[in-house]
C-alpha cells in the first residue's frame, strides 16, 4: 500500500495506462507544463511528451469533439475540462455524438473516450465554477458516468474508464488533497459497482462524490445516539448498482439520499424511484425516504453564504433523528 | 478549361454523378408516393462536389458527412443496396435501420456515420485527422459542411485546432447559398463564408465552381497532396445549388426564380455529360449504356429494399453500449 492523494491517484492511473498503451492520450487546457487547473497532471508532459499530452486551445466543444474523432480511430483519449460547469460547452459532442455514434452506426464505430472534470462548491469560485451538473448527463443513454470519492476508487475507476469501450464521464470532487492508502499493484474498480463505505443496520445513507465524506462524518456522530448508519457510496451513477441499493434498504429500512447537486430534478430522485418501485424494498421501509441535497440556488461567492449550499452533516443527522422520532 | 482526365476516370466520375442524381430522384418519387418513411435532405444538384472531392481518395481515407449525406456516401463507396435499405429502415441497411437518412455510412469504405448536428462533424474530423497523425499514418479525411455551419462556433474552433496541429483534414464547404431556408447573404457579411474566414486561421483556401466536377477534382488533388504530405488543412469552398428544398416539406418558395434558372442551367451532371461528348472522351452510346445500367441497379435496389426484412424488434436496444462483439 502507498499513501496517495485523490489527485495523485488519478494521475497515477492515467500514467500507468499511458505507459501500458501508447494510444492512451491526455487532451486538455493547461494540462502540460502548468499541470492542469487543479494540479492533477504535473510531470505528465515531461514524462510522455507532446504526442501523448496535448495542450489545447480554450475550445471545449472542439476538444471534446476532437476526442470523439480520435476515439473513433482507435485512440483512447482522456479529455480534461477545467471545471464541470464548462460541460455545457462540451454537451454537443458528449450527448449528440459520443453517446450516439455506436448506436446510429449499428455498432460499426466505438467512442472509447474518458471525459474528466471536477464538480462542486467549497472553493469560493462562485456561481459558474462550482456546480454539480451530473444530472444533465445521467439521463443520456450511451454514456457511462462515474463519480469516485476515495483515492483508491478514483485510481481503479480511472483505469476501468480508460479501458472501457464506451464513453465514460469521470466526475471528480475538489478534495484533491484527501489522502488514503492505495494498493500498489495494478487493480481495477468495476464501473457500475457501489461500495459500502461503512456498515450499519439502522439507516442507509446513499451518496457519491464529496458527500461520501459528509455522510461518514454524520454516521460517526449518529453513533452517539446509538444509531448505526450504513454509508453506501454509489461510485457509478450510470450504470447504477440497483442491487446494492435495494440490499442495503432491505437491511436498514430507513434511507437518506444525499448529494450536493440541487434537490429539484436531481439524481436523488432516480435513487428514490428505484427504491419505491421495488416491492420488497418498499415494504421494508420503516420511514419515508428523505433527500438531503444542495439548496436550489446558484452558488454565492461569500464564504458564509456558500457554506449554506452543500448538505452538511448536521442536516443529515437531523433528518435521521427525525425518522426515529417519527 | 480544366485538364481532362483519362477516359476511365472520366467515365468513372460520370457514373458516380449519374448514380447520385438518379438515386436522389428515385428517393424523391418514393417519398411523394408516401412509400418512404422519415425525412430527406437531398443533394440533387451538388453531385460534382461529392464526386470531385472524393474520387481520388483511397479506400482507407475517410469522409465525414452531414444531414445531407447520400451523395457523399455513394461517392465514397457505400453500397447502393446498403443505402437504399437504410432509407427504408431495413435490416440490410448500412446501419441496420438504426441510422436512417441522416446517419448513413460504412466504416469499411471510410464513410463515417453521417452527423446531422450542423457543425458537429467538424471537430470530429479534426480528431480523426489527429489520430492519423498520432498513429503516423498518411491517411487524410475530407469533411463536408454547408454554408450554414460556418456560423457555428464549432467551425471556428475546429479551423483553429486543425491549423495549429497541421492536421491532414480537408474542410469542404458546399455553399448552396441557403442555410436551410435562409440566404447566407443575410447571415454572413462575407461573400465566401468559409474561404474568406480561412485567413483568420492561416489556412490556405480556394473558392471553386462546385458544379464543375473537373475543377472540384483539381482543387481536391492539391488539398489531398498537402494533407498527405503533412502540410496541414485546406478549406475548399464550392459554389453550388440545391435543386430541391432543404428537406422534404420545403417547396423553396423563398428562392428567386431567376436565381433558380441561373443555377439549373448550370446542371453539373448534364454539363459534365456535354463535356464528355464534346471532347470525345465518350460516345453517346457509351453514356447511354452507363445510364441504363445505373437505372436498372437502382430499380433493383428499390425492389430489394422494399422486400427486405425489417430489423428484429429485439435489436432496438442493441448497440447502446458495447456488448462484447
XYZ file of C-alpha atoms in Angstrom:
651
model
C 0.000 0.000 0.000
C 1.090 3.548 -0.630
C -0.358 6.811 0.610
C -1.813 8.799 -2.282
C -3.944 11.894 -2.529
C -7.048 11.927 -4.733
C -5.196 13.901 -7.407
C -2.136 11.638 -7.228
C -4.313 8.550 -7.538
C -5.960 9.881 -10.702
C -2.587 10.915 -12.118
C -1.044 7.523 -11.358
C -3.919 5.719 -13.054
C -3.537 7.841 -16.191
C 0.249 7.462 -16.242
C 0.186 3.701 -15.760
C -2.349 3.356 -18.574
C -0.390 5.696 -20.852
C 2.719 3.638 -20.155
C 0.854 0.409 -20.938
C -0.848 1.689 -24.093
C 0.559 4.476 -26.284
C -2.922 5.060 -27.737
C -3.991 6.490 -24.369
C -3.532 10.262 -24.638
C -4.385 13.194 -22.400
C -6.019 16.209 -24.061
C -6.956 19.456 -22.354
C -6.423 23.077 -21.486
C -3.283 23.771 -19.409
C -2.597 20.066 -18.874
C 1.039 20.428 -19.981
C 3.706 22.392 -18.151
C 1.171 24.032 -15.810
C -0.093 20.656 -14.685
C -3.818 21.270 -15.045
C -6.225 23.638 -13.347
C -6.314 21.512 -10.163
C -2.750 20.204 -10.489
C -3.753 16.686 -11.442
C -1.309 16.406 -14.365
C 2.093 17.826 -13.312
C 5.020 15.906 -14.753
C 2.977 14.126 -17.376
C 4.139 16.112 -20.398
C 7.744 15.772 -19.221
C 7.311 12.014 -18.996
C 5.196 11.356 -22.103
C 5.903 14.297 -24.412
C 3.535 16.326 -26.582
C 2.265 13.311 -28.535
C 0.542 11.809 -25.511
C -0.115 15.029 -23.587
C -1.813 17.525 -25.850
C -2.301 21.146 -24.852
C -5.363 22.624 -26.495
C -6.931 25.961 -27.294
C -9.736 27.163 -24.996
C -12.357 25.435 -27.149
C -14.293 22.908 -25.082
C -16.727 21.884 -27.810
C -13.865 21.366 -30.218
C -11.526 19.457 -27.915
C -14.215 17.041 -26.794
C -15.261 16.657 -30.450
C -11.616 16.013 -31.347
C -11.523 13.341 -28.647
C -14.643 11.749 -30.169
C -12.987 11.624 -33.605
C -9.694 10.308 -32.263
C -11.521 7.667 -30.216
C -13.397 6.530 -33.322
C -9.994 5.838 -34.906
C -8.835 3.620 -32.052
C -7.168 6.176 -29.791
C -8.154 6.273 -26.107
C -8.297 9.954 -25.287
C -8.740 11.305 -21.782
C -10.090 14.844 -22.008
C -9.660 17.148 -19.055
C -12.078 20.057 -18.811
C -11.096 22.561 -16.111
C -14.472 22.904 -14.416
C -17.568 20.757 -14.641
C -19.527 23.935 -15.317
C -17.894 24.105 -18.761
C -19.577 20.804 -19.617
C -22.370 22.885 -21.100
C -19.905 23.820 -23.852
C -18.966 20.195 -24.358
C -22.538 18.935 -24.227
C -22.948 18.582 -28.002
C -20.024 16.224 -28.586
C -20.883 14.279 -25.418
C -24.651 13.997 -25.787
C -25.154 14.098 -29.547
C -22.004 12.392 -30.737
C -20.170 10.278 -28.150
C -23.386 8.825 -26.750
C -24.983 8.119 -30.135
C -22.315 7.039 -32.588
C -22.185 3.356 -31.637
C -25.958 3.182 -31.818
C -26.507 5.189 -35.024
C -23.818 3.174 -36.788
C -25.306 -0.103 -35.528
C -22.077 -0.989 -33.779
C -19.690 -0.093 -36.600
C -17.997 2.598 -34.527
C -16.974 2.956 -30.885
C -16.105 6.076 -28.900
C -13.828 4.919 -26.063
C -13.110 8.301 -24.505
C -12.857 9.466 -20.904
C -14.174 12.913 -20.021
C -12.633 14.147 -16.743
C -13.922 17.203 -14.947
C -14.321 18.424 -11.353
C -17.656 19.374 -9.830
C -18.839 21.050 -6.671
C -18.552 24.002 -4.315
C -16.341 24.886 -1.391
C -13.703 26.770 -3.364
C -15.027 30.330 -3.239
C -15.276 30.266 -7.012
C -18.909 31.476 -7.132
C -21.793 30.547 -9.389
C -20.112 29.455 -12.644
C -17.247 27.351 -11.286
C -18.903 25.244 -8.564
C -21.947 23.479 -9.946
C -22.776 19.802 -9.715
C -24.173 19.106 -13.174
C -24.140 15.294 -13.217
C -27.906 15.085 -13.658
C -27.594 16.824 -17.051
C -25.847 13.680 -18.263
C -27.337 10.805 -16.256
C -30.428 10.936 -18.486
C -28.432 10.176 -21.636
C -28.281 6.513 -22.700
C -24.927 5.707 -24.293
C -22.892 7.482 -21.624
C -21.365 5.842 -18.571
C -20.902 8.055 -15.538
C -18.643 7.535 -12.534
C -18.020 9.816 -9.565
C -15.460 8.340 -7.160
C -14.903 9.735 -3.679
C -11.795 7.959 -2.376
C -8.298 7.868 -3.905
C -8.486 4.066 -4.137
C -11.746 4.176 -6.062
C -10.524 7.074 -8.197
C -7.481 5.124 -9.349
C -9.318 1.878 -10.014
C -12.234 3.557 -11.738
C -9.977 5.723 -13.901
C -8.242 2.597 -15.166
C -11.579 0.926 -15.866
C -12.809 4.063 -17.629
C -9.745 4.193 -19.879
C -10.102 0.508 -20.782
C -13.858 0.784 -21.358
C -15.009 0.687 -24.996
C -17.726 3.295 -24.352
C -17.576 6.987 -23.460
C -17.144 7.439 -19.700
C -17.747 10.699 -17.857
C -15.396 10.740 -14.873
C -16.519 13.383 -12.395
C -14.106 14.452 -9.678
C -14.710 16.269 -6.407
C -12.390 19.054 -5.360
C -10.913 17.495 -2.194
C -7.896 16.722 -4.342
C -5.592 16.601 -1.339
C -7.571 13.909 0.538
C -5.185 11.023 1.199
C -5.560 7.294 1.689
C -3.520 4.115 1.469
C -3.915 2.764 -2.061
C -2.837 -0.678 -3.326
C 0.428 -0.563 -5.241
C -0.375 -3.332 -7.691
C -2.443 -2.912 -10.869
C -6.124 -3.126 -9.939
C -9.478 -2.119 -11.401
C -12.686 -0.962 -9.740
C -15.533 -2.106 -11.993
C -17.867 0.553 -13.399
C -21.397 0.027 -12.072
C -20.480 -1.346 -8.634
C -21.334 0.538 -5.454
C -19.319 0.134 -2.265
C -20.389 0.092 1.366
C -18.028 2.600 2.942
C -19.395 1.951 6.433
C -21.530 -0.944 7.602
C -24.666 -0.098 9.548
C -28.032 -1.555 10.472
C -30.469 1.288 11.273
C -30.322 3.671 8.319
C -28.661 3.802 4.891
C -27.125 6.988 3.579
C -26.827 6.641 -0.187
C -24.459 9.091 -1.850
C -21.457 9.622 -4.167
C -18.603 12.074 -4.641
C -17.578 14.511 -1.946
C -20.678 13.970 0.187
C -19.439 10.459 0.960
C -17.171 12.196 3.481
C -20.083 14.233 4.856
C -22.075 11.027 5.243
C -19.248 9.298 7.103
C -18.966 12.284 9.434
C -22.700 12.161 10.130
C -22.542 8.408 10.711
C -19.846 8.866 13.350
C -21.958 11.434 15.210
C -25.079 9.281 14.971
C -23.179 6.590 16.857
C -23.517 8.791 19.963
C -27.273 8.438 19.616
C -26.812 4.676 19.208
C -27.908 4.829 15.608
C -25.926 2.597 13.290
C -25.729 4.244 9.860
C -24.622 2.462 6.704
C -22.907 4.613 4.052
C -23.370 3.342 0.524
C -21.039 5.023 -1.980
C -22.541 4.547 -5.432
C -19.226 5.332 -7.220
C -21.029 4.882 -10.578
C -24.242 6.685 -11.487
C -24.750 5.002 -14.839
C -24.926 2.048 -14.838
C -26.390 2.221 -11.342
C -25.848 -0.588 -8.843
C -29.535 -1.129 -8.113
C -28.826 -4.426 -6.389
C -26.578 -2.833 -3.762
C -29.113 -0.065 -3.131
C -32.013 -2.461 -2.638
C -29.994 -4.835 -0.466
C -28.977 -2.065 1.906
C -32.502 -0.622 2.071
C -33.932 -4.038 2.893
C -31.353 -4.378 5.653
C -31.911 -0.996 7.363
C -35.424 0.087 6.324
C -34.509 3.763 6.506
C -32.916 5.830 3.745
C -31.299 9.209 3.281
C -30.317 10.025 -0.292
C -27.599 12.615 -0.297
C -25.892 14.762 -2.934
C -24.569 18.259 -3.378
C -26.459 18.940 -6.606
C -29.772 20.783 -6.155
C -32.633 18.614 -4.968
C -35.207 19.508 -7.631
C -34.776 17.153 -10.588
C -31.550 15.821 -9.102
C -30.175 12.288 -9.306
C -31.548 11.534 -5.822
C -34.989 11.322 -7.411
C -33.787 8.402 -9.541
C -32.494 6.583 -6.480
C -35.730 7.145 -4.549
C -37.716 5.822 -7.524
C -35.502 2.760 -7.701
C -36.289 2.033 -4.048
C -40.032 2.644 -4.062
C -40.585 0.737 -7.313
C -39.235 -2.442 -5.709
C -41.926 -4.164 -3.673
C -39.576 -5.773 -1.160
C -37.564 -2.618 -0.577
C -40.729 -0.533 -0.381
C -42.269 -2.935 2.118
C -39.101 -2.859 4.205
C -39.305 0.922 4.675
C -39.932 1.984 8.263
C -39.983 5.701 7.441
C -40.400 7.864 4.342
C -37.258 8.181 2.206
C -35.532 11.540 2.719
C -33.454 13.541 0.262
C -30.711 15.755 1.663
C -29.311 17.815 -1.185
C -27.762 21.090 -2.178
C -30.059 24.089 -1.909
C -31.957 25.096 -5.029
C -29.846 28.142 -5.801
C -26.680 29.163 -7.643
C -23.523 29.223 -5.528
C -22.881 32.577 -3.838
C -19.350 33.956 -3.528
C -19.220 34.950 0.159
C -17.804 32.066 2.192
C -20.512 32.109 4.857
C -23.209 32.208 2.229
C -21.514 29.491 0.143
C -21.429 27.161 3.145
C -25.226 27.239 3.268
C -25.473 25.433 -0.077
C -23.962 21.944 0.294
C -25.616 19.413 2.582
C -23.935 19.455 5.994
C -23.559 16.528 8.375
C -25.886 18.479 10.669
C -28.702 18.360 8.089
C -28.157 14.640 7.610
C -28.178 13.976 11.349
C -31.373 15.984 11.848
C -33.088 14.084 9.039
C -32.078 10.749 10.514
C -33.114 11.672 14.053
C -36.481 12.838 12.726
C -37.050 9.368 11.271
C -36.584 7.821 14.674
C -38.684 10.426 16.467
C -41.474 9.971 13.919
C -10.689 24.784 -69.209
C -9.579 22.099 -66.808
C -7.162 19.364 -67.773
C -9.165 16.394 -68.940
C -8.858 13.094 -67.071
C -8.279 9.844 -68.923
C -11.286 8.029 -70.247
C -11.543 5.521 -67.432
C -11.562 8.187 -64.755
C -13.915 10.434 -66.712
C -16.450 7.660 -67.132
C -15.980 6.602 -63.514
C -16.805 10.092 -62.334
C -19.787 10.361 -64.627
C -21.057 7.002 -63.421
C -20.990 8.188 -59.793
C -22.611 11.537 -60.578
C -25.377 9.920 -62.559
C -25.888 7.364 -59.783
C -26.292 10.092 -57.170
C -28.683 12.059 -59.397
C -30.894 9.081 -60.145
C -30.734 7.783 -56.577
C -31.928 11.120 -55.180
C -34.611 11.411 -57.837
C -35.913 7.968 -57.052
C -35.927 8.680 -53.309
C -37.876 11.849 -54.004
C -40.529 9.983 -56.011
C -40.800 7.252 -53.389
C -41.354 9.993 -50.884
C -44.059 11.671 -52.915
C -45.762 8.325 -53.275
C -45.745 8.020 -49.488
C -43.704 4.833 -49.630
C -40.554 6.147 -47.934
C -40.542 6.865 -44.183
C -38.768 9.627 -42.250
C -37.402 12.828 -43.690
C -34.958 13.553 -46.513
C -32.316 16.177 -47.197
C -31.316 15.717 -50.807
C -28.111 16.522 -52.622
C -29.560 16.776 -56.128
C -27.580 19.476 -57.921
C -24.497 19.030 -55.722
C -23.193 15.824 -57.333
C -19.976 17.392 -58.629
C -18.967 18.374 -55.091
C -19.143 14.837 -53.743
C -17.595 13.107 -56.753
C -14.909 15.704 -57.471
C -13.745 15.740 -53.856
C -13.827 12.032 -53.128
C -12.903 10.370 -56.413
C -9.158 10.320 -55.754
C -9.316 9.325 -52.092
C -8.039 5.908 -51.107
C -10.463 3.426 -49.596
C -8.672 3.790 -46.237
C -9.023 7.564 -46.304
C -12.069 8.891 -44.511
C -15.035 11.126 -45.199
C -17.296 12.898 -42.698
C -20.697 13.983 -43.905
C -23.749 15.905 -42.769
C -27.536 15.640 -42.655
C -27.355 15.607 -46.495
C -25.106 12.566 -46.881
C -26.336 10.429 -49.780
C -24.085 11.881 -52.484
C -21.025 11.754 -50.253
C -21.697 8.195 -49.166
C -22.302 6.880 -52.665
C -19.167 8.649 -53.921
C -17.093 7.195 -51.077
C -18.296 3.724 -51.957
C -21.155 2.866 -49.603
C -23.178 0.246 -51.456
C -26.354 1.292 -53.238
C -28.208 -1.572 -51.633
C -26.979 -0.611 -48.153
C -28.090 2.977 -48.724
C -31.497 2.115 -50.142
C -32.238 -0.426 -47.413
C -31.274 2.135 -44.760
C -33.723 4.606 -46.291
C -36.460 2.033 -45.840
C -35.283 1.269 -42.283
C -34.391 -2.305 -43.181
C -32.070 -4.788 -41.501
C -29.800 -4.852 -44.576
C -29.313 -1.091 -44.400
C -25.768 0.154 -43.905
C -26.723 0.988 -40.296
C -29.273 -1.826 -39.911
C -32.143 0.643 -39.930
C -30.819 2.407 -36.832
C -29.308 5.417 -38.554
C -31.718 6.444 -41.283
C -31.367 9.088 -43.976
C -29.269 11.493 -41.868
C -26.842 8.919 -40.447
C -25.797 6.667 -43.305
C -22.216 5.462 -43.500
C -19.959 2.438 -43.738
C -16.636 2.345 -41.929
C -15.384 -0.399 -44.261
C -15.159 2.160 -47.068
C -14.126 5.093 -44.862
C -17.543 6.724 -44.695
C -18.090 7.724 -41.062
C -21.688 7.543 -39.951
C -23.091 10.896 -41.056
C -23.550 13.561 -38.405
C -26.725 15.633 -38.537
C -25.846 18.295 -35.974
C -24.813 21.277 -38.115
C -21.089 21.774 -37.490
C -20.912 18.644 -35.339
C -18.655 16.736 -37.701
C -16.015 19.475 -37.928
C -14.220 18.764 -34.620
C -14.755 15.041 -35.084
C -12.944 15.202 -38.433
C -10.119 17.093 -36.736
C -9.961 14.301 -34.155
C -9.833 11.636 -36.847
C -7.007 13.568 -38.512
C -5.216 13.949 -35.168
C -5.428 10.175 -34.715
C -3.844 9.647 -38.164
C -1.040 11.951 -37.138
C -0.512 10.305 -33.746
C -0.574 6.864 -35.356
C 1.907 8.075 -38.007
C -0.444 7.122 -40.835
C -0.614 9.011 -44.121
C -4.412 8.885 -44.377
C -6.498 12.006 -44.853
C -10.106 12.921 -44.121
C -12.481 15.049 -46.182
C -15.083 16.817 -44.051
C -18.169 18.283 -45.749
C -20.363 21.004 -44.297
C -22.783 23.613 -45.579
C -22.616 27.376 -45.654
C -24.788 27.463 -42.541
C -22.188 25.570 -40.495
C -19.675 28.377 -40.964
C -21.708 30.401 -38.455
C -21.376 27.729 -35.774
C -18.748 28.101 -33.063
C -17.501 24.617 -33.849
C -16.417 25.833 -37.304
C -14.091 28.428 -35.827
C -12.821 26.201 -33.037
C -12.120 23.376 -35.476
C -10.359 25.514 -38.098
C -8.122 26.864 -35.361
C -7.304 23.419 -33.994
C -6.676 21.950 -37.455
C -4.344 24.831 -38.258
C -2.239 24.760 -35.074
C -1.840 20.981 -35.230
C -1.346 20.921 -39.046
C -3.907 18.168 -39.393
C -4.437 16.098 -42.544
C -8.026 17.256 -42.984
C -9.724 18.893 -45.966
C -12.648 21.060 -44.956
C -15.139 21.358 -47.803
C -17.922 23.921 -47.624
C -20.711 23.145 -50.050
C -22.085 26.648 -50.267
C -25.529 26.149 -51.785
C -26.474 29.728 -50.802
C -29.086 28.724 -48.227
C -28.753 27.631 -44.600
C -31.931 25.557 -44.579
C -34.182 28.304 -45.979
C -32.252 31.478 -45.045
C -29.986 33.115 -47.590
C -26.376 33.003 -46.423
C -26.103 36.623 -47.583
C -28.343 37.559 -44.653
C -26.279 35.696 -42.069
C -22.677 36.230 -43.141
C -21.086 39.536 -44.051
C -18.623 37.960 -46.441
C -19.204 36.703 -49.985
C -17.385 33.440 -49.274
C -18.385 32.369 -45.759
C -15.800 29.595 -45.451
C -12.943 30.717 -47.710
C -12.926 34.357 -46.606
C -12.655 33.306 -42.976
C -9.728 30.959 -43.668
C -7.305 33.853 -43.410
C -8.213 34.145 -39.720
C -6.654 30.733 -39.148
C -3.862 30.965 -41.735
C -5.324 28.048 -43.630
C -4.980 28.059 -47.435
C -8.376 28.321 -49.073
C -9.833 28.165 -52.519
C -13.210 29.124 -53.973
C -14.228 26.724 -56.713
C -17.169 26.250 -59.077
C -18.843 23.383 -57.270
C -20.888 22.450 -60.303
C -17.784 21.661 -62.373
C -16.568 18.245 -61.334
C -13.186 18.661 -63.011
C -12.460 21.934 -61.232
C -13.538 20.406 -57.932
C -11.329 17.420 -58.596
C -8.320 19.647 -59.338
C -8.781 21.504 -56.056
C -9.211 18.183 -54.245
C -5.978 16.814 -55.691
C -3.989 19.791 -54.405
C -5.573 19.629 -50.955
C -5.137 15.862 -50.646
C -1.463 16.232 -51.605
C -0.977 18.927 -48.980
C -2.715 16.908 -46.278
C -0.923 13.660 -47.083
C 2.381 15.468 -47.248
C 1.998 16.763 -43.696
C 1.406 20.361 -44.771
C -1.889 20.662 -42.933
C -5.506 21.502 -43.652
C -7.121 23.204 -46.631
C -10.503 24.916 -46.874
C -12.303 24.495 -50.167
C -15.487 26.435 -50.748
C -17.631 25.002 -53.505
C -20.295 27.247 -55.000
C -23.277 25.090 -55.755
C -27.048 24.914 -55.558
C -29.718 22.525 -54.304
C -32.154 21.512 -56.994
C -34.747 20.832 -54.318
C -35.731 22.175 -50.916
C -33.876 21.887 -47.632
C -35.925 18.908 -46.528
C -38.980 17.005 -47.592
C -41.600 19.660 -46.832
C -39.744 22.621 -48.330
C -41.087 23.841 -51.663
C -38.387 26.543 -51.922
C -40.798 29.482 -52.217
C -38.077 31.805 -50.904
C -35.715 31.373 -53.841
C -35.988 33.891 -56.711
C -36.979 32.201 -59.966
C -34.209 33.856 -61.965
C -31.651 32.594 -59.423
C -33.022 29.083 -59.773
C -32.868 29.336 -63.568
C -29.274 30.569 -63.451
C -28.227 27.533 -61.463
C -30.449 24.936 -63.106
C -28.862 25.947 -66.430
C -25.532 25.008 -64.898
C -26.588 21.475 -64.040
C -23.400 19.611 -63.011
C -24.471 16.233 -64.386
C -25.728 17.495 -67.732
C -22.736 19.811 -68.155
C -20.215 17.065 -67.486
C -22.069 14.847 -69.930
C -21.761 17.566 -72.566
C -18.046 17.873 -71.845
C -17.570 14.129 -72.269
C -19.308 14.202 -75.626
C -17.753 17.416 -76.938
C -14.222 16.314 -76.021
C -14.906 12.868 -77.440
C -13.992 11.195 -74.175
C -17.202 9.225 -74.569
C -19.780 8.487 -77.209
C -23.498 8.995 -76.780
C -23.869 5.222 -76.923
C -21.343 4.602 -74.142
C -23.055 7.081 -71.858
C -26.473 5.645 -72.580
C -25.193 2.203 -71.696
C -23.835 3.521 -68.378
C -27.070 5.359 -67.619
C -29.214 2.364 -68.384
C -27.135 0.127 -66.162
C -27.402 2.585 -63.275
C -31.147 2.964 -63.664
C -31.514 -0.779 -63.603
C -29.265 -1.032 -60.496
C -31.479 1.499 -58.766
C -34.658 -0.365 -59.757
C -33.109 -3.489 -58.371
C -32.077 -1.818 -55.104
C -35.574 -0.429 -54.549
C -37.111 -3.798 -55.305
C -34.684 -5.471 -52.921
C -35.143 -2.902 -50.165
C -38.924 -2.996 -50.309
C -38.933 -6.752 -49.903
C -36.108 -6.926 -47.371
C -36.922 -7.782 -43.755
C -37.250 -5.175 -41.030
C -34.846 -5.426 -38.098
C -35.872 -7.762 -35.308
C -37.619 -5.788 -32.570
C -35.077 -7.189 -30.083
C -32.311 -5.305 -31.912
C -33.799 -1.953 -30.876
C -31.847 -1.961 -27.628
C -28.607 -3.285 -29.116
C -25.527 -1.091 -29.502
C -26.418 1.465 -26.853
C -23.287 0.135 -25.177
C -20.621 -2.325 -26.237
C -21.856 -5.876 -25.995
C -18.661 -7.790 -26.436
C -18.898 -8.413 -30.167
